[in-house]
Tab-separated table of C-alpha atoms and ligand atoms in Angstrom:
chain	number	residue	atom	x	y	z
A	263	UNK	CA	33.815	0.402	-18.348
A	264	UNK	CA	31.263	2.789	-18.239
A	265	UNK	CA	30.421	5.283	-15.295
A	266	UNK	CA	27.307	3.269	-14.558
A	267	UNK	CA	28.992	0.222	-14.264
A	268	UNK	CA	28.388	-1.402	-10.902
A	269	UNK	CA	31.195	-1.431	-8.888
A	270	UNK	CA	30.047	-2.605	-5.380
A	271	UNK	CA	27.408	-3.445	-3.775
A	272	UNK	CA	26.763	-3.656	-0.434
A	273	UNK	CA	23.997	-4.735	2.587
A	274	UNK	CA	23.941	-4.015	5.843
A	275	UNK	CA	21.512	-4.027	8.483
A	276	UNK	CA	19.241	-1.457	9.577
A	277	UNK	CA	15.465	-1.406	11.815
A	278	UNK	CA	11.978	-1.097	10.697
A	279	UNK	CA	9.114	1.014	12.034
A	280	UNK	CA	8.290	-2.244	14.135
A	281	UNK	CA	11.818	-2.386	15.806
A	282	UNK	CA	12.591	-5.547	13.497
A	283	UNK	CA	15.915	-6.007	11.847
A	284	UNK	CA	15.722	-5.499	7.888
A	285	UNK	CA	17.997	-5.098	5.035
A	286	UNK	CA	19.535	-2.176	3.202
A	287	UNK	CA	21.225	-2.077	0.056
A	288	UNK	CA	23.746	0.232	-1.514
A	289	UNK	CA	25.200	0.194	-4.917
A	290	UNK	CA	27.997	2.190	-5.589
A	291	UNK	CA	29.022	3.250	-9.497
A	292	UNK	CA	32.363	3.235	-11.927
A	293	UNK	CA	31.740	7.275	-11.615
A	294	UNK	CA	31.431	7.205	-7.621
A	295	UNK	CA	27.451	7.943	-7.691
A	296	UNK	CA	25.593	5.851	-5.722
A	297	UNK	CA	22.104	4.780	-4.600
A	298	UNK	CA	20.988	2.582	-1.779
A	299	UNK	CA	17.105	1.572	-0.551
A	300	UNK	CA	15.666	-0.444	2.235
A	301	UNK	CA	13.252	-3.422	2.756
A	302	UNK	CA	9.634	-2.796	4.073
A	303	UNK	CA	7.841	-5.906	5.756
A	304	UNK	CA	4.585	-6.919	5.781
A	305	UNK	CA	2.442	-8.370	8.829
A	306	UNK	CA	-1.142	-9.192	7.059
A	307	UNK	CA	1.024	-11.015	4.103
A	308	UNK	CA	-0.778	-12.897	1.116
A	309	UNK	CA	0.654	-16.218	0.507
A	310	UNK	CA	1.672	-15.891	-2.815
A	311	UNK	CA	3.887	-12.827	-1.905
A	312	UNK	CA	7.584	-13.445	-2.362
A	313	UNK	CA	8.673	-14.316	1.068
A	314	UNK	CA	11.555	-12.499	3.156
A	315	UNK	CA	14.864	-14.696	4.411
A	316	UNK	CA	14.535	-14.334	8.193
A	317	UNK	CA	17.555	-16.480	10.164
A	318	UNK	CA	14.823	-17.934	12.759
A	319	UNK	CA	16.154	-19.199	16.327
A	320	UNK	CA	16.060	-17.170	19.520
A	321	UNK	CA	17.329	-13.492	18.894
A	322	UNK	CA	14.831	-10.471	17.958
A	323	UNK	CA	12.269	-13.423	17.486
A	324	UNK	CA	13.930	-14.906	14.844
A	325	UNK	CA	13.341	-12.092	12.610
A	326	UNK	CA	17.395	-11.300	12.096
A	327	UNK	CA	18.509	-11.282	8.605
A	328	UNK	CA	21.948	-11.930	8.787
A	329	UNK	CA	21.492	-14.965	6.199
A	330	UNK	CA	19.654	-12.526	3.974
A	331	UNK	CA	22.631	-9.759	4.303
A	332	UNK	CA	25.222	-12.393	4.016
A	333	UNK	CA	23.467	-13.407	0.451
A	334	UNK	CA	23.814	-10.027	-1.134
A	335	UNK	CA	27.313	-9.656	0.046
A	336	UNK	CA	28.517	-13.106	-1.046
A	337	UNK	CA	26.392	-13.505	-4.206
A	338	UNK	CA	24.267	-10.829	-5.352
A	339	UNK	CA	27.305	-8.407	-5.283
A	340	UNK	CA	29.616	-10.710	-7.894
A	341	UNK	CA	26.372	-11.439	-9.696
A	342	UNK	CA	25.944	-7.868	-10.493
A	343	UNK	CA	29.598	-6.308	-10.601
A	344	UNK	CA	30.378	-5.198	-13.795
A	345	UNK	CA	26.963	-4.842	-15.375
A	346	UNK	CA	25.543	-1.679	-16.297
A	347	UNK	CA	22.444	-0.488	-13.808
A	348	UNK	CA	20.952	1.639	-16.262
A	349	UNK	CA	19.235	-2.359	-17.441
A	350	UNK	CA	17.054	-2.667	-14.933
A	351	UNK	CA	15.474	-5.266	-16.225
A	352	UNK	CA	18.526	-7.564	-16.537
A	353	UNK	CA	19.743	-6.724	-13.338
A	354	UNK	CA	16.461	-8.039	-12.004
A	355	UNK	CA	16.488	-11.157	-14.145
A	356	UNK	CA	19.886	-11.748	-13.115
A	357	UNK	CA	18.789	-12.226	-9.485
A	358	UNK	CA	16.076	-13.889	-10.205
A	359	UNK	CA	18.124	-16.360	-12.020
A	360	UNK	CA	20.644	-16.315	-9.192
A	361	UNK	CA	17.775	-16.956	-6.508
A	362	UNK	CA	16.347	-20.284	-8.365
A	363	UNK	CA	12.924	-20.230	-5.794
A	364	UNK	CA	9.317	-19.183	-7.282
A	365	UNK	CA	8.878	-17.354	-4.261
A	366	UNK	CA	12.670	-16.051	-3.604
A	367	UNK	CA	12.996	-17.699	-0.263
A	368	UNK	CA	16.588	-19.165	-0.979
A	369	UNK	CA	18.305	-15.118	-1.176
A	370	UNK	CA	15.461	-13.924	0.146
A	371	UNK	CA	12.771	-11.453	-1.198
A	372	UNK	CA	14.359	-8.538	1.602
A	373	UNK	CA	17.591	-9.176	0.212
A	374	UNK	CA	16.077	-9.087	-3.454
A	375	UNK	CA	13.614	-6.416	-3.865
A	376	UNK	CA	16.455	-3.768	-1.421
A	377	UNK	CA	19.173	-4.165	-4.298
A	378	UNK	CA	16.348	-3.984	-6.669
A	379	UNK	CA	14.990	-0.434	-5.461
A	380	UNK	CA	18.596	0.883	-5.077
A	381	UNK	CA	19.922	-0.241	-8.421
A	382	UNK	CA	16.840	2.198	-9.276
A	383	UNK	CA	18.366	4.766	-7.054
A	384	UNK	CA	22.028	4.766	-8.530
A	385	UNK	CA	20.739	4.919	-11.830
A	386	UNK	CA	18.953	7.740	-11.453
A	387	UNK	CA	22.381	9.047	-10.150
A	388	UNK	CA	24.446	8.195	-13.034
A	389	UNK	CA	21.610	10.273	-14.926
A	390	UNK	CA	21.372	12.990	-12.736
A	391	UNK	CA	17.378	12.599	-12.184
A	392	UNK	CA	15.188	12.497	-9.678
A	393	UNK	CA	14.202	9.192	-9.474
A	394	UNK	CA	10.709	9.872	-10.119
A	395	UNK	CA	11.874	11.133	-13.237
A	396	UNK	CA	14.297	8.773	-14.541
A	397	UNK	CA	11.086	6.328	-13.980
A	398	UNK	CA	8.681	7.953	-15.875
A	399	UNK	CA	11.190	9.239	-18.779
A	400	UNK	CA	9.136	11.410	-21.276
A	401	UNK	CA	5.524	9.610	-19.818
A	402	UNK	CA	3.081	12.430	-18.672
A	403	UNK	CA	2.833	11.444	-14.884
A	404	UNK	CA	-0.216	12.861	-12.611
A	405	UNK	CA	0.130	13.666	-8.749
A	406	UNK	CA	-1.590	10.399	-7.099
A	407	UNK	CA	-4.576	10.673	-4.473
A	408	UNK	CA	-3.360	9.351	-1.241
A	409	UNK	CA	-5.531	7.019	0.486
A	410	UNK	CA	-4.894	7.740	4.091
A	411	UNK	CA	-5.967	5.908	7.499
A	412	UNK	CA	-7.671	7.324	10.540
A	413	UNK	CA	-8.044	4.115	12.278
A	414	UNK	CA	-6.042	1.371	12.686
A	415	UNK	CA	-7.187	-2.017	13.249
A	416	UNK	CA	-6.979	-6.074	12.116
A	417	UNK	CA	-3.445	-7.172	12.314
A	418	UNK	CA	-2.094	-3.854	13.224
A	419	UNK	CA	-3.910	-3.368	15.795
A	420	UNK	CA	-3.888	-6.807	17.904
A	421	UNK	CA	-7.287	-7.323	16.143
A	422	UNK	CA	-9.153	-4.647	18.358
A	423	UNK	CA	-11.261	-4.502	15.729
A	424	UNK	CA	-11.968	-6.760	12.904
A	425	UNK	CA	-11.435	-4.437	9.226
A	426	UNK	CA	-7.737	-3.621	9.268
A	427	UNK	CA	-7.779	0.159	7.371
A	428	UNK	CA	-10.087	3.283	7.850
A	429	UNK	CA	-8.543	5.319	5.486
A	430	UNK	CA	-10.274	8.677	3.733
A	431	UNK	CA	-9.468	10.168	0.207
A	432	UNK	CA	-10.144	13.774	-0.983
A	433	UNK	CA	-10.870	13.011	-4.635
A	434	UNK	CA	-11.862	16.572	-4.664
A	435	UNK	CA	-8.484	18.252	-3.466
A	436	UNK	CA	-7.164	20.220	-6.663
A	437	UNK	CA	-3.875	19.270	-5.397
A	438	UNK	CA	-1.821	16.532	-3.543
A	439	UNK	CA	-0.811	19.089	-1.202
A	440	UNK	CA	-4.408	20.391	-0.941
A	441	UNK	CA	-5.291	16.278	-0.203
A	442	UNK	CA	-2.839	16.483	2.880
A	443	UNK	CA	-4.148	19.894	3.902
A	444	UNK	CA	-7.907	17.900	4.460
A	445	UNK	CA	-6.609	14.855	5.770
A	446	UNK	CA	-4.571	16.825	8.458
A	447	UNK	CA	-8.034	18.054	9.296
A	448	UNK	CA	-10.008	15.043	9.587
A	449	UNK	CA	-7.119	13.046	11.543
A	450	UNK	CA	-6.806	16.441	14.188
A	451	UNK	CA	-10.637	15.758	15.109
A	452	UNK	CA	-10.586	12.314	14.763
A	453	UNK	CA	-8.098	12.466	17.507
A	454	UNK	CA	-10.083	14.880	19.333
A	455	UNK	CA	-13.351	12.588	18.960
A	456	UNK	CA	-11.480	9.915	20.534
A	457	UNK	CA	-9.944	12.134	22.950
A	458	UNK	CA	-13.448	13.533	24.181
A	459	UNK	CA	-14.835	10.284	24.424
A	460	UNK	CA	-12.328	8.626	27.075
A	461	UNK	CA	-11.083	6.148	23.598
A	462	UNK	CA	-7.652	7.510	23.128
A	463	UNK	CA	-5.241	4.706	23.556
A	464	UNK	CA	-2.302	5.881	21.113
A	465	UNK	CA	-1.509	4.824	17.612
A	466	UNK	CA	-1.581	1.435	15.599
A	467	UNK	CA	0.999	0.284	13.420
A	468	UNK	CA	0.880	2.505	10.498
A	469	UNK	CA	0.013	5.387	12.422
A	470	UNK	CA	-4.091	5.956	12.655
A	471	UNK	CA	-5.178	5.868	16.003
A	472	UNK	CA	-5.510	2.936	18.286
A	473	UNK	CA	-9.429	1.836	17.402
A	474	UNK	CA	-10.738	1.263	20.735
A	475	UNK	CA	-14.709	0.713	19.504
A	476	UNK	CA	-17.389	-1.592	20.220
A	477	UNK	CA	-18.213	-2.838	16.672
A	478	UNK	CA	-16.952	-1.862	13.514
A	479	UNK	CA	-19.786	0.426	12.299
A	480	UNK	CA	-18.625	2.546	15.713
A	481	UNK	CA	-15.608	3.107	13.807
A	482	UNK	CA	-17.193	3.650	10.352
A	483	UNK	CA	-19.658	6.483	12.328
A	484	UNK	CA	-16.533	8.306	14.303
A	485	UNK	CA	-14.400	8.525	10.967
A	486	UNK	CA	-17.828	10.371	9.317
A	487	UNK	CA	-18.737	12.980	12.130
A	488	UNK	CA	-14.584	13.145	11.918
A	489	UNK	CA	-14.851	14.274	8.292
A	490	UNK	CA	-17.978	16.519	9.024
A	491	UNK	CA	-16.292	18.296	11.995
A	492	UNK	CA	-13.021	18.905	9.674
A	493	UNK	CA	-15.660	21.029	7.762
A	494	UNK	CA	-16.113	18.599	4.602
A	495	UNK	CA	-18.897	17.007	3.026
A	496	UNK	CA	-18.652	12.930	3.256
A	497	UNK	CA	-19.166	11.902	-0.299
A	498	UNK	CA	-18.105	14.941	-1.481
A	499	UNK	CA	-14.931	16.554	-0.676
A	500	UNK	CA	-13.713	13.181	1.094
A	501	UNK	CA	-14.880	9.825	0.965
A	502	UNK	CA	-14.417	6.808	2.950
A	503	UNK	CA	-12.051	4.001	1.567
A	504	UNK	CA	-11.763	0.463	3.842
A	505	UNK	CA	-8.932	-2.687	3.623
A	506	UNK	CA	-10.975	-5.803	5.014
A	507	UNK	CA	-7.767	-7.639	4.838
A	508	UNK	CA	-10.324	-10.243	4.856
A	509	UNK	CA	-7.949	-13.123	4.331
A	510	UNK	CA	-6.777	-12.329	8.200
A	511	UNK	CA	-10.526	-13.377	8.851
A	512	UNK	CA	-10.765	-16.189	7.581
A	513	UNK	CA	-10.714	-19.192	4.922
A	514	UNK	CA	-12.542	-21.563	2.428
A	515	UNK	CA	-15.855	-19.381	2.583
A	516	UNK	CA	-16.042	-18.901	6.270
A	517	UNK	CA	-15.283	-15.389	8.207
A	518	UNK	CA	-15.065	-14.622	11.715
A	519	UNK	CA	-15.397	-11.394	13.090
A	520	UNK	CA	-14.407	-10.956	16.807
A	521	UNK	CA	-15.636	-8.005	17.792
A	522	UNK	CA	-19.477	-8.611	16.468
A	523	UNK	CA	-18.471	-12.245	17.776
A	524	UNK	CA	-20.355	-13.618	14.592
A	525	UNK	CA	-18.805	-15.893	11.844
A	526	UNK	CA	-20.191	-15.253	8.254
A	527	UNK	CA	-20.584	-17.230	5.154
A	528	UNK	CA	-19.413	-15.503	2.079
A	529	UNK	CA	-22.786	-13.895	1.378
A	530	UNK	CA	-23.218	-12.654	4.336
A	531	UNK	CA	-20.215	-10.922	4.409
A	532	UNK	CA	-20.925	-9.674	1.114
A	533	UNK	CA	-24.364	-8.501	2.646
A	534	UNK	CA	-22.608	-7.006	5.489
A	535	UNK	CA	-20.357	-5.143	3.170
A	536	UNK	CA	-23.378	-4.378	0.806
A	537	UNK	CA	-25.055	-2.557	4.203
A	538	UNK	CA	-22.117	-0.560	4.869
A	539	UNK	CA	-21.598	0.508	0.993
A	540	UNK	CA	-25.417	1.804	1.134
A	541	UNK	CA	-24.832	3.443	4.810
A	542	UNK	CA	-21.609	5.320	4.313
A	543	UNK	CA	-19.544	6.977	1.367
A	544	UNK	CA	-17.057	3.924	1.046
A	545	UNK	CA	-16.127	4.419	-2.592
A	546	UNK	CA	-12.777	2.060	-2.325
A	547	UNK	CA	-12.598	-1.721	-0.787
A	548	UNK	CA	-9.640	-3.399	-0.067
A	549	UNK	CA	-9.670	-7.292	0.105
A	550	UNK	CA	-13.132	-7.897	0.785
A	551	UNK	CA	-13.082	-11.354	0.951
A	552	UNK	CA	-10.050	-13.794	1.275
A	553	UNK	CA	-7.545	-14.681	-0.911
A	554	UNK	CA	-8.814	-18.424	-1.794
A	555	UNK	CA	-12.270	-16.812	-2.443
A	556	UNK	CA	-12.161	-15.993	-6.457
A	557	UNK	CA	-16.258	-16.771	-6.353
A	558	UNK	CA	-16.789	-14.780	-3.361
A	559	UNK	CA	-15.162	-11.804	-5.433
A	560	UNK	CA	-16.739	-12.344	-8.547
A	561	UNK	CA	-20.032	-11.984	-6.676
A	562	UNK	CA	-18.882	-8.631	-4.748
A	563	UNK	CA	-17.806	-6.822	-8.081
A	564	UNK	CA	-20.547	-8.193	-10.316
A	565	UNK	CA	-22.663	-6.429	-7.557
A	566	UNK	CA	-20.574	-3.416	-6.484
A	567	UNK	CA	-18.126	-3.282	-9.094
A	568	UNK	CA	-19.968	-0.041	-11.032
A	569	UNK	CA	-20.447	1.711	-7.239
A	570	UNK	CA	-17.076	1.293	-6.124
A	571	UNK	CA	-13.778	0.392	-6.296
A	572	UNK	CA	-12.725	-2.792	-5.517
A	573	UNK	CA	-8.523	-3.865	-4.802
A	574	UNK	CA	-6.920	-6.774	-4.575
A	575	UNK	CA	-3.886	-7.450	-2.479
A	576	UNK	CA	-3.280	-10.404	-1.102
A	577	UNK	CA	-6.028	-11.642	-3.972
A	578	UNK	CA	-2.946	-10.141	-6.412
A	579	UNK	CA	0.475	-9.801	-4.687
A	580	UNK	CA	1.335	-7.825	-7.399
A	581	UNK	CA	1.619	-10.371	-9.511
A	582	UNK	CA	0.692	-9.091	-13.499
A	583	UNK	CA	-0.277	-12.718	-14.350
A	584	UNK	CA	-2.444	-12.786	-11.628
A	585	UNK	CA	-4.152	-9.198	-12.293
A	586	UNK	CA	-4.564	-10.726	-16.189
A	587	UNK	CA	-6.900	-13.724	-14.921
A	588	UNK	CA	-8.805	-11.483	-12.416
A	589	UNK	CA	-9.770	-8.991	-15.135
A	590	UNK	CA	-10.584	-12.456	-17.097
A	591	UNK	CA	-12.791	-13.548	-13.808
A	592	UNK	CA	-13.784	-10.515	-13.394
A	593	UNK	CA	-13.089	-10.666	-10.156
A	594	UNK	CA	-12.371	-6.903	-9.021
A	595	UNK	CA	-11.403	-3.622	-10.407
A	596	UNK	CA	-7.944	-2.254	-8.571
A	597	UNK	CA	-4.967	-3.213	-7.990
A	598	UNK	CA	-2.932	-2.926	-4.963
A	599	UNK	CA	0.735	-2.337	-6.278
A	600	UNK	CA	3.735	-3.553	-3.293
A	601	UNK	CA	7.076	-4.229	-4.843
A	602	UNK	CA	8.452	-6.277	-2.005
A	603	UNK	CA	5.087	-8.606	-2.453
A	604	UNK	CA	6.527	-9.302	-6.235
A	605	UNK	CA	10.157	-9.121	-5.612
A	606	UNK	CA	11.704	-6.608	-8.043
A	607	UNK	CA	10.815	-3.501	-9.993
A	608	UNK	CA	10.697	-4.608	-12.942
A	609	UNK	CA	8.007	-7.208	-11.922
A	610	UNK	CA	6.430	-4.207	-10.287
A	611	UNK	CA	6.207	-2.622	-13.064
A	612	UNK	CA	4.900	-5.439	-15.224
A	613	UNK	CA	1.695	-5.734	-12.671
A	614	UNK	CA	1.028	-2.344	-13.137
A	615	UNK	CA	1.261	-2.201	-17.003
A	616	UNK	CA	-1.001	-5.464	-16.601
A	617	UNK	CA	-3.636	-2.662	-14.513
A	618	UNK	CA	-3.544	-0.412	-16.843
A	619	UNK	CA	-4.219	-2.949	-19.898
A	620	UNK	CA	-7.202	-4.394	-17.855
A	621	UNK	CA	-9.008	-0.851	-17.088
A	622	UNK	CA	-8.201	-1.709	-13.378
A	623	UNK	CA	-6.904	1.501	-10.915
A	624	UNK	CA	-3.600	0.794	-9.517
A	625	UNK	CA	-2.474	2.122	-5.851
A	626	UNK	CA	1.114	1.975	-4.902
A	627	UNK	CA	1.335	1.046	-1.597
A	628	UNK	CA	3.746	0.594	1.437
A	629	UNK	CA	3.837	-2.301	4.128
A	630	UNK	CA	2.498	-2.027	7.793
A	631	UNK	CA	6.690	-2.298	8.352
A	632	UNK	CA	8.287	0.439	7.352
A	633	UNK	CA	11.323	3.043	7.360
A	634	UNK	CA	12.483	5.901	5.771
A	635	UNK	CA	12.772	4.442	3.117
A	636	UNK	CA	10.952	6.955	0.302
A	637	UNK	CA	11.257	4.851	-3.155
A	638	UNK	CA	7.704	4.176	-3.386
A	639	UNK	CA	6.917	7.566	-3.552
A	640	UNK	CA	8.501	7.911	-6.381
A	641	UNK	CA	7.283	5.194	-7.999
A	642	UNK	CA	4.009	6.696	-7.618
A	643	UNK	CA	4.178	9.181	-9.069
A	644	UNK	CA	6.912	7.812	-12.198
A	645	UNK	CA	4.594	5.282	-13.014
A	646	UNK	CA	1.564	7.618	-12.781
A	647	UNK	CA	-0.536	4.807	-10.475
A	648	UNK	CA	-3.114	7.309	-9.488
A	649	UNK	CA	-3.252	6.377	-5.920
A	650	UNK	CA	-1.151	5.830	-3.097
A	651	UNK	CA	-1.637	4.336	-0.040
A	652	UNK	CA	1.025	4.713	3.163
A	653	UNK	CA	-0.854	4.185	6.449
A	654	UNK	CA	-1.773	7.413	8.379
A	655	UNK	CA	-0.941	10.977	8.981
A	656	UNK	CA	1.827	10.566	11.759
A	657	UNK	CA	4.946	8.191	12.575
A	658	UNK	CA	7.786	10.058	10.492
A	659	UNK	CA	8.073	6.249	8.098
A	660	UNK	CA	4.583	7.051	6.935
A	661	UNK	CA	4.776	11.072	6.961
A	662	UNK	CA	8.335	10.440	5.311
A	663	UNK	CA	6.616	9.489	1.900
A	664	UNK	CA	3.939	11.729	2.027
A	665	UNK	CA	6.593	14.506	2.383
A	666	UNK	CA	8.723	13.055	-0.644
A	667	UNK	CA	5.633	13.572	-2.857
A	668	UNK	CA	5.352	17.189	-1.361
A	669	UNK	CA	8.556	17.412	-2.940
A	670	UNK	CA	7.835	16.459	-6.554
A	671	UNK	CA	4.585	17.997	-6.803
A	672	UNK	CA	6.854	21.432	-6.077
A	673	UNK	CA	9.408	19.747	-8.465
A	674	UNK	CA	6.525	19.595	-11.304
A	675	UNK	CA	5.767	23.199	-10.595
A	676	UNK	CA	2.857	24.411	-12.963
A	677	UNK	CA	3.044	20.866	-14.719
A	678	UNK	CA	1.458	19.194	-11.834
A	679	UNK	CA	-2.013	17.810	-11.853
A	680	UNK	CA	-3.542	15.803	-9.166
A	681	UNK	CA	-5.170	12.676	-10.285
A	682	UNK	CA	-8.550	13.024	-7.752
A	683	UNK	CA	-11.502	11.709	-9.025
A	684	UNK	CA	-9.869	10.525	-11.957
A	685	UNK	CA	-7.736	7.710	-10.492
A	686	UNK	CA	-10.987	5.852	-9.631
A	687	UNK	CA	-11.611	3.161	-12.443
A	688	UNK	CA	-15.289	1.955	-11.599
A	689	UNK	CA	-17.883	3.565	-14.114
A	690	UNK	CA	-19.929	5.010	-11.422
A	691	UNK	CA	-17.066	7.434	-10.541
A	692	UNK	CA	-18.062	10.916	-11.161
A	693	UNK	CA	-16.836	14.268	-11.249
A	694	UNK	CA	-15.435	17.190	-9.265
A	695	UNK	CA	-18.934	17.578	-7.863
A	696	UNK	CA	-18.923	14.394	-5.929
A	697	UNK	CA	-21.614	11.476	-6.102
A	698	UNK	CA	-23.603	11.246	-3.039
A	699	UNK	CA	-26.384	14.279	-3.278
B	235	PGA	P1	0.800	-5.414	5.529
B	235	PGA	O1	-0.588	-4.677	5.375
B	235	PGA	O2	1.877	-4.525	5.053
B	235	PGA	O3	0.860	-5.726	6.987
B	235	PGA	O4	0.705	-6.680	4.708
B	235	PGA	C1	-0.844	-3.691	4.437
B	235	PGA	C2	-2.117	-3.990	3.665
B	235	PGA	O5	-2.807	-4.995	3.917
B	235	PGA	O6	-2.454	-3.239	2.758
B	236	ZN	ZN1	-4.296	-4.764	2.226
């Protein structure tokens, strides 16, 4: 037996940022090292993500997950006992396997994609690496550009307003440090803005504040005279970057937005979105249209796709197969990169090397549920995705991972480099010196 032979491994139950039960995993090693990781949760889920075990009935709104605990204990553990967790990748095809379900619902993807992350954590361990390290092995990693939100909204936000994210990026920082530095800024004033104009109501679900507006260009035109009062140059030193979450909107071509109390056909919305591109420095879109609309995206990145970037999420669910046929259909030009949306890291990993073989930008992101949980960080950076994308600038889950990647920029020391402008995949993306004149 080796020392990183599994020995044990163990779930128990622990709360997310939402006060929901989840699942944490720890895996414990032949030499005593161990690593353990917890479960994020989604709440504006595609429906090809692999779905969480959740016991149902009365208590905590049937969001226990007891059945998903008791499935780690009872089957995962012997499953994996005695195998080596430096193999990753037969670990993960050993749950798989042991699962049986496409979309993981019979151990659950919780129970699944916790003992994945940790297994990544004790391994690291048994090498003595950071885990960022141990990730990236002798691959030249970059610093990513966070993607940050001011304003909450959508399904975080009781659907106060209709586009789920306002989020900035400094493409211009010359660090990731420097990046948090500006976006401390521009959320300070935001909350200010709102503060001076009788509108602050507290914060959303990832952390940006509550978006009590009238329409949704009202929020667009707060988060730029935010950035301009911060001192910075929309366009320039920080840009605008939006998640529609459009599949919360609606379905089969039709969208409904509340607060403009108007429902739009696919070109409209593309129109809409068209308007807002030429009106404001939005150089990243998230989900413009829904997940059943592959024409509606085609359409939206044959037009846009040079000007700006363009992710899918619940379009992809981090699923490599599916970023292959989008960069086929040519249906965007970024990924969105969740592990718990695919189920394990090694599938993770697979979408993203499927990213980077399309041309497409690839942003590591966390779940509107969240905890303390800092794996993802790392994973940004050890798989050098370029971007990452947490929620906002307060709530200690979300400032939790920013902090991690504080860590291992100082960790990189003069090796550092912070991907900026240079994570941004569409042609039109330009230089230090910003595009809008
Ligand atoms: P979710 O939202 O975690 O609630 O699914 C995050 C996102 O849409 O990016
Ligand atoms: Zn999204």
């Amino acid at each position: 037996m080796s020392d990183s032979t599994i020995s044990a491994v163990h779930a128990r139950r622990l709360w997310d940022s939402r006060g929901r039960p989840t699942v944490e995993v720890e895996i414990t090693l032949a030499s005593g090292a161990s690593g353990r990781a917890i479960a994020p949760a989604g709440a504006s889920t595609g429906s090809g993500e692999a779905v969480d075990l959740r016991d149902g009935g009365i208590s905590f709104g049937g969001m226990d997950v007891t059945r998903a605990i008791h499935g780690v204990n009872a089957e995962i553990a012997p499953c994996l006992a005695g195998m080596d967790v430096l193999d990753q990748v037969a670990l993960d095809e050993a749950m798989i396997a042991l699962d049986g379900t496409p979309e993981r619902g019979r151990l659950g993807g919780n129970a699944i994609v916790a003992t994945s992350m940790a297994a990544l954590h004790a391994a690291a361990a048994a090498r003595g690496l950071p885990i960022w390290k141990h990730i990236a092995g002798d691959a030249r990693v970059r610093m990513p550009m966070p993607e940050i939100q001011i304003f909450g909204g959508g399904a975080h936000a009781a659907r106060r307003v209709d586009i789920q994210d306002f989020m900035i990026m400094c493409p211009a920082a010359g660090s990731f440090a420097e990046a948090l530095d500006w976006t401390a800024e521009v959320y300070r004033h935001a909350g200010r803005l709102m503060q001076e104009t009788d509108r602050l109501q507290g914060v959303a679900d990832e952390g940006g504040y509550w978006p009590a507006f009238r329409s949704n260009e009202e929020a667009l035109d707060a988060l730029m005279l935010s950035i301009e009062r911060a001192g910075f140059r929309p366009g320039k030193d920080v840009v605008i970057s939006l998640d529609v979450a459009a599949s919360e909107l609606g379905r089969d071509g039709i969208y409904r937005l509340a607060l403009d109390d108007s429902s739009l056909e696919t070109d409209d919305m593309i129109d809409m979105l068209g308007r807002w591109l030429d009106a404001y420095p939005i150089l990243s879109i998230e989900d413009p249209l829904a997940e059943d609309d592959t024409e509606g995206f085609r359409e939206f990145t044959r037009r846009y796709g040079t000007r700006c970037q363009i992710i899918g999420d619940d379009y992809l669910v981090t699923n490599a197969a599916r970023v292959r046929q989008a960069a086929e259909d040519r249906a965007l030009n970024a990924v969105l990169i969740k592990p718990n949306q695919t189920g394990t890291i090694t599938e993770t990993r697979a979408a993203l090397d499927a990213a980077k073989a399309a041309g497409f930008a690839a942003i590591v992101s966390a779940r509107s549920g969240e905890t303390e949980d800092t794996t993802i960080s790392h994973l940004s950076v050890g798989l050098d995705a370029g971007q990452f994308k947490v929620g906002s600038f307060s709530r200690s889950e979300r400032m939790a991972k920013w902090n991690e990647c504080l860590r291992i920029e100082e960790a990189l020391g003069p090796d550092a480099t912070y991907a900026g402008w240079g994570s941004l995949s569409f042609s039109g993306a330009s230089g230090p010196d910003g595009r809008a004149e």
